[in-house]
CSV table of C-alpha atoms in Angstrom, one decimal:
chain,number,residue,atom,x,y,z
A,1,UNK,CA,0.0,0.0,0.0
A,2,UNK,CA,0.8,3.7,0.0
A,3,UNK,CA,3.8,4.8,2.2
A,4,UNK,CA,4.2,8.7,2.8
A,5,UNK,CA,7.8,9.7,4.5
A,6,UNK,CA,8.1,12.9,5.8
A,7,UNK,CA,11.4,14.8,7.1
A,8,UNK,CA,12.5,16.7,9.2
A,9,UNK,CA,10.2,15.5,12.1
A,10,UNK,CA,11.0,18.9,14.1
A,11,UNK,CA,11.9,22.0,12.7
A,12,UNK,CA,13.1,25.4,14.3
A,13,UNK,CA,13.6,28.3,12.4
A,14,UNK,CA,14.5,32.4,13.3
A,15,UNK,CA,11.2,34.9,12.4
A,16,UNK,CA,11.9,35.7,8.7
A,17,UNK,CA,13.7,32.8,7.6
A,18,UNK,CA,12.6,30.0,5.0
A,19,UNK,CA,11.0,26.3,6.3
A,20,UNK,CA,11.3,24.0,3.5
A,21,UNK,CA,9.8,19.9,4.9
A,22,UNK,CA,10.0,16.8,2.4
A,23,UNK,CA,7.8,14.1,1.6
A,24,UNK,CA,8.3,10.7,-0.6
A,25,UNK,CA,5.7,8.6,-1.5
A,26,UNK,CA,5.3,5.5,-2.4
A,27,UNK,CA,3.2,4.5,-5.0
A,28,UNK,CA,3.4,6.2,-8.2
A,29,UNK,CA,-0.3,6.3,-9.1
A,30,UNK,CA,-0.4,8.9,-6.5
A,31,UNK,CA,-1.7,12.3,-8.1
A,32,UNK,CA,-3.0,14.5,-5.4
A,33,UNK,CA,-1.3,15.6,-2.6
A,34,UNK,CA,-2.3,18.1,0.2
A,35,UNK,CA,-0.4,19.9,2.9
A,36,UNK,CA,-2.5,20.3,6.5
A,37,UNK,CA,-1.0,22.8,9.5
A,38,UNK,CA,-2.4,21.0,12.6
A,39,UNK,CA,-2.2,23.5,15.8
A,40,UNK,CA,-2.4,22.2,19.1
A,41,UNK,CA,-5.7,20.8,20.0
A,42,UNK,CA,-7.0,21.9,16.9
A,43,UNK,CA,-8.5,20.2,13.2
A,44,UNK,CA,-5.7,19.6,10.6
A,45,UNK,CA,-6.6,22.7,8.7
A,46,UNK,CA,-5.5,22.6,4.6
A,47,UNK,CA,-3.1,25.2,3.5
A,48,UNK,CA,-2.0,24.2,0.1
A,49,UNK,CA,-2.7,21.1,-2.5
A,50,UNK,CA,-1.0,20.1,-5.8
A,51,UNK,CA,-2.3,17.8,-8.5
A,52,UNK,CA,0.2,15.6,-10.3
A,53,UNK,CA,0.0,17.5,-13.0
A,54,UNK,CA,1.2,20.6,-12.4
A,55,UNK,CA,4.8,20.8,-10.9
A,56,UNK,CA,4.7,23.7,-8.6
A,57,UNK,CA,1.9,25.3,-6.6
A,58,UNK,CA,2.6,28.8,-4.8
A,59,UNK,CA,0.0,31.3,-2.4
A,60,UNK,CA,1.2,34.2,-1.0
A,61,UNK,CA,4.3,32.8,1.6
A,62,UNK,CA,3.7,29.0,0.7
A,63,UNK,CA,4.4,27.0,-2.2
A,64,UNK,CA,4.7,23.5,-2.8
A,65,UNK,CA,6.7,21.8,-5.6
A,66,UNK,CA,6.2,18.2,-6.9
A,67,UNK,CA,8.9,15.9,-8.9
A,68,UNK,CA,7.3,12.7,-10.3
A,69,UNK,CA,10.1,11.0,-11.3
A,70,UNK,CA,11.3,11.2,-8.0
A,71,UNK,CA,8.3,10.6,-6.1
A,72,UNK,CA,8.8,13.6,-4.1
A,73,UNK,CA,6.6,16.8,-2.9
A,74,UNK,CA,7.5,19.8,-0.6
A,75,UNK,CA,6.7,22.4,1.3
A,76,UNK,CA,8.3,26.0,1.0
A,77,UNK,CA,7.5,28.4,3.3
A,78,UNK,CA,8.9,32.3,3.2
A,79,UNK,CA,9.4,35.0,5.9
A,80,UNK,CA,8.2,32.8,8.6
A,81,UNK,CA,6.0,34.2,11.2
A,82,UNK,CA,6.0,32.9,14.8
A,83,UNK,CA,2.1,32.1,14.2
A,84,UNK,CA,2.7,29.8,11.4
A,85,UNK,CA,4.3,27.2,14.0
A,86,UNK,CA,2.3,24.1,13.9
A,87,UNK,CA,2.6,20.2,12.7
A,88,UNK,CA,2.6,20.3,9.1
A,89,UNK,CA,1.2,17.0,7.4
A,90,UNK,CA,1.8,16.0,4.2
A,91,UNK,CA,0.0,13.3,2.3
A,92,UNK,CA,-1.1,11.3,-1.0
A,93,UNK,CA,-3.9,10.1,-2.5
A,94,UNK,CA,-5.1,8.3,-6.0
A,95,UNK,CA,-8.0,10.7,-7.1
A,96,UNK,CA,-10.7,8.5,-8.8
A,97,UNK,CA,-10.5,6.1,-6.4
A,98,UNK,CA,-11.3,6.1,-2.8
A,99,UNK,CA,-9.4,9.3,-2.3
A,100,UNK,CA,-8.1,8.7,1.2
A,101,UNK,CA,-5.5,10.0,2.1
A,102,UNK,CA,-2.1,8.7,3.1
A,103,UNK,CA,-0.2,11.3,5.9
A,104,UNK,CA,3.5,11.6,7.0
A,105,UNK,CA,3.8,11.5,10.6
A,106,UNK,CA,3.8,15.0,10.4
A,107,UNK,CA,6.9,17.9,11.1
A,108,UNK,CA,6.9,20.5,14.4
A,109,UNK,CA,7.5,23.8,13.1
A,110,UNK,CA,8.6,26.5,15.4
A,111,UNK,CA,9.0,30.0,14.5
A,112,UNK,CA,11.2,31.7,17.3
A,113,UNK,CA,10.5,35.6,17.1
B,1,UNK,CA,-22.3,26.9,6.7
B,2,UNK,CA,-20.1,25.8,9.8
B,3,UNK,CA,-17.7,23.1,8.6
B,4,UNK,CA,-17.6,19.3,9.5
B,5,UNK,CA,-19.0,18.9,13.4
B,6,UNK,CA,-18.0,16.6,15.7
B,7,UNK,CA,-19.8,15.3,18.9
B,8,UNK,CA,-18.7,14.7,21.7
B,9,UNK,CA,-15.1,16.5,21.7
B,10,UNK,CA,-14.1,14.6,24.8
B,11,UNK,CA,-15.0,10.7,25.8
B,12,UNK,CA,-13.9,8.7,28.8
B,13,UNK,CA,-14.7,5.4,29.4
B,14,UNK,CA,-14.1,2.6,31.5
B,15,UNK,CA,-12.3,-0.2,29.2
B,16,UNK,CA,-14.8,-2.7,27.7
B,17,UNK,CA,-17.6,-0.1,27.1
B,18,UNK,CA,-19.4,0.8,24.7
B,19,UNK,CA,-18.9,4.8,22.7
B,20,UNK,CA,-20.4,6.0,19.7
B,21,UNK,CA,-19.4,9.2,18.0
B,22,UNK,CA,-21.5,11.5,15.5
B,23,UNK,CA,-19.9,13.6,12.5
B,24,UNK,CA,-22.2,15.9,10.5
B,25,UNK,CA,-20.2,16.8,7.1
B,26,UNK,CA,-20.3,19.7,5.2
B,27,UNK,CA,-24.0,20.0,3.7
B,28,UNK,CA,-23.3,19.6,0.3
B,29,UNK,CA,-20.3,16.9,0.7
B,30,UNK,CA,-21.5,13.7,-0.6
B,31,UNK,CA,-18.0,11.8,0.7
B,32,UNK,CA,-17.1,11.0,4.3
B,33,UNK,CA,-14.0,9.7,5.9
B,34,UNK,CA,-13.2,8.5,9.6
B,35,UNK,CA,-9.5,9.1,10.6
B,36,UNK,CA,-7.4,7.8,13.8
B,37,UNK,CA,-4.8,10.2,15.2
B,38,UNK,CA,-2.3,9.1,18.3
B,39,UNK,CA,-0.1,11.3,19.7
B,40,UNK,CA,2.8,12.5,17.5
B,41,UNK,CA,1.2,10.3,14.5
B,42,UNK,CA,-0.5,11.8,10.9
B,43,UNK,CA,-3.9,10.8,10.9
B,44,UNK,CA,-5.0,7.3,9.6
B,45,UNK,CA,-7.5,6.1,7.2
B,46,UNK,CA,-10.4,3.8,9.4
B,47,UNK,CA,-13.6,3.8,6.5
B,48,UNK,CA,-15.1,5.9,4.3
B,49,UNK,CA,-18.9,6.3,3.0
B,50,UNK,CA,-20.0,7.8,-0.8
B,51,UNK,CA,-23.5,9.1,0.4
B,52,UNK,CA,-24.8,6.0,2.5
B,53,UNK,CA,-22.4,3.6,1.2
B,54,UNK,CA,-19.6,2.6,3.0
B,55,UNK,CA,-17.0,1.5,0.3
B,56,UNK,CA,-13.7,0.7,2.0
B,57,UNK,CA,-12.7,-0.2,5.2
B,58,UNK,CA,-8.6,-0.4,6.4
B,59,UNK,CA,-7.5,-3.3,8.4
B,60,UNK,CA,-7.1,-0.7,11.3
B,61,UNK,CA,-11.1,-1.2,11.6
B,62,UNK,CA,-11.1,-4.6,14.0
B,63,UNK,CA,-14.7,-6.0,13.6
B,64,UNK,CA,-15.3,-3.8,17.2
B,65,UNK,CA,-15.5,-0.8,14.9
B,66,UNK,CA,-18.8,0.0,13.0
B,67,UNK,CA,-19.6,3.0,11.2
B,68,UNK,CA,-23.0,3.7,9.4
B,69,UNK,CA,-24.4,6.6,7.2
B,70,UNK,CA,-27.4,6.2,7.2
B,71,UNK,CA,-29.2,8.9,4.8
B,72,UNK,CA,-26.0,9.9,3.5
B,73,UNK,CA,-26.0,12.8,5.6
B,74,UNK,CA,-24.0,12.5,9.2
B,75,UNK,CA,-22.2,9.4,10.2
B,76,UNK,CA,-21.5,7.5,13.5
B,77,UNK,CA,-18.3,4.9,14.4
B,78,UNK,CA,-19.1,3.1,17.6
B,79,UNK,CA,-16.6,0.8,19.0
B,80,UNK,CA,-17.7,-1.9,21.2
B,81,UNK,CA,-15.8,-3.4,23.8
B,82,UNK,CA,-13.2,-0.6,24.1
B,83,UNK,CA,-9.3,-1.5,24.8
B,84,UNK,CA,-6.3,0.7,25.8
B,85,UNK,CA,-5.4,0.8,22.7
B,86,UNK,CA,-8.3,2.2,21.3
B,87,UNK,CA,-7.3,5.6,23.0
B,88,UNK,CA,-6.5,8.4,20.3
B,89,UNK,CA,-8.3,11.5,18.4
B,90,UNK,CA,-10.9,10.1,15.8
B,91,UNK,CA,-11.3,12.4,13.1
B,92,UNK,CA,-13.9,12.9,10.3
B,93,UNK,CA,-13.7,14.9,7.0
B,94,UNK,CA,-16.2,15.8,4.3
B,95,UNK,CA,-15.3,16.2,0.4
B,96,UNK,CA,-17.9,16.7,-2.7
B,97,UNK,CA,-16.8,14.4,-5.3
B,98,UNK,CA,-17.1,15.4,-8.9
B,99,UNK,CA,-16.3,13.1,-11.6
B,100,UNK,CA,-12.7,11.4,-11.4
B,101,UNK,CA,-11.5,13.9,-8.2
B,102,UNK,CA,-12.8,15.4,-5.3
B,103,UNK,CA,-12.7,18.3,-3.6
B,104,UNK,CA,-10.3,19.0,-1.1
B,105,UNK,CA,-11.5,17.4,2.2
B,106,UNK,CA,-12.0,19.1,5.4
B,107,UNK,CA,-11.5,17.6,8.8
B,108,UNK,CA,-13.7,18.2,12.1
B,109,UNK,CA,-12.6,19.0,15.6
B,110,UNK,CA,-12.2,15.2,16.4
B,111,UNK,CA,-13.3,13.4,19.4
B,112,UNK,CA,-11.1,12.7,22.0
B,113,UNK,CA,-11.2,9.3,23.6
B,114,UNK,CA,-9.9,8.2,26.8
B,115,UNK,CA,-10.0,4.9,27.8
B,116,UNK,CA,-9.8,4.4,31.5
């Protein structure tokens, strides 16, 4: 079945610096693949998605970048803001089908001011 | 519209009881999914329902678990029998599927269950 490996598992970065986590996949009929922030306590909430075929996806401070070949996505966020830390989740899924999705075990951001 | 709801937010039970959760989707979603989450974990695929079908189940789902969708509109997973292990955040999410791809999907509160 579908394997989704995310890295770094924590992540600390100064206010106004660049956060940039990793995912690999596993199975190549993969062609949708969402980012959720998860705040303590709180819903994963989406923040970006990209479809398999487009290669790079960017809103306002966040962008995400696919390579099929390589079976790898990530997330890129700019001028980091104390408020975007979180766990970030990435994940997979085979649209047409059942559409679940497949999650990393997920990355601590913290933005120190 | 308020987003996917999720009742109760909190459970605690004494192991080997009975607990049923409720999830009211997004109005207009006809797909509904029921994740796991444990602590420091992504979340994990249980079942999922197209309108009041339930069409695929993981192997997480032990035959304690049942979920129904009845009218295709909310959805309830009980668990019977409840274990230790059975402790985590369960976690719905709505999408409206069109064609060959859905919508993104959107993910409740979660319940929180405690097993004592």
């Amino acid at each position: 079945g579908e394997n989704v490996e995310q890295h770094p598992s924590t992540l600390s970065v100064q206010e106004g610096d660049s956060a940039v986590i990793k995912c690999t996949y596993s199975d190549s009929a993969s062609n949708y693949f969402p980012w959720y922030k998860q705040e303590l306590g709180k819903r994963p909430q989406l923040i970006i998605d990209i479809r398999s075929n487009v290669g790079e996806k960017k809103d306002q401070r966040i962008a995400v970048t696919l390579n099929k070949t390589a079976k790898h996505f990530s997330l890129h966020i700019t001028e980091t803001q104390p408020e975007d830390s979180a766990v970030y989740f990435c994940a997979a899924s085979l649209q047409g089908g059942s559409e679940k999705l497949v999650f990393g075990k997920g990355t601590k951001l913290t933005v120190n001011p | 519209d308020t987003g996917v709801s999720q009742n109760p937010r909190h459970k605690i039970t004494k192991r080997g009881q009975n607990v049923t959760f409720r999830c009211d989707p997004i109005s207009e979603h006809n797909r509904l999914y029921w994740y796991r989450q444990t602590l420091g974990q992504g979340p994990e695929f249980l079942t999922y329902f197209q309108n009041e079908a339930q069409l695929e189940k993981s192997r997480l789902l032990s035959d304690r678990f049942s979920a129904e969708r009845p009218k295709g509109s909310f959805s309830t997973l009980e668990i019977q029998r409840t274990e230790q292990g059975d402790s985590a955040m369960y976690l719905c999410a709505s999408s409206y599927e069109v064609d060959r791809g859905s919508q993104p999907q959107h993910f409740g509160d979660g319940t929180r269950l405690s097993i004592l």
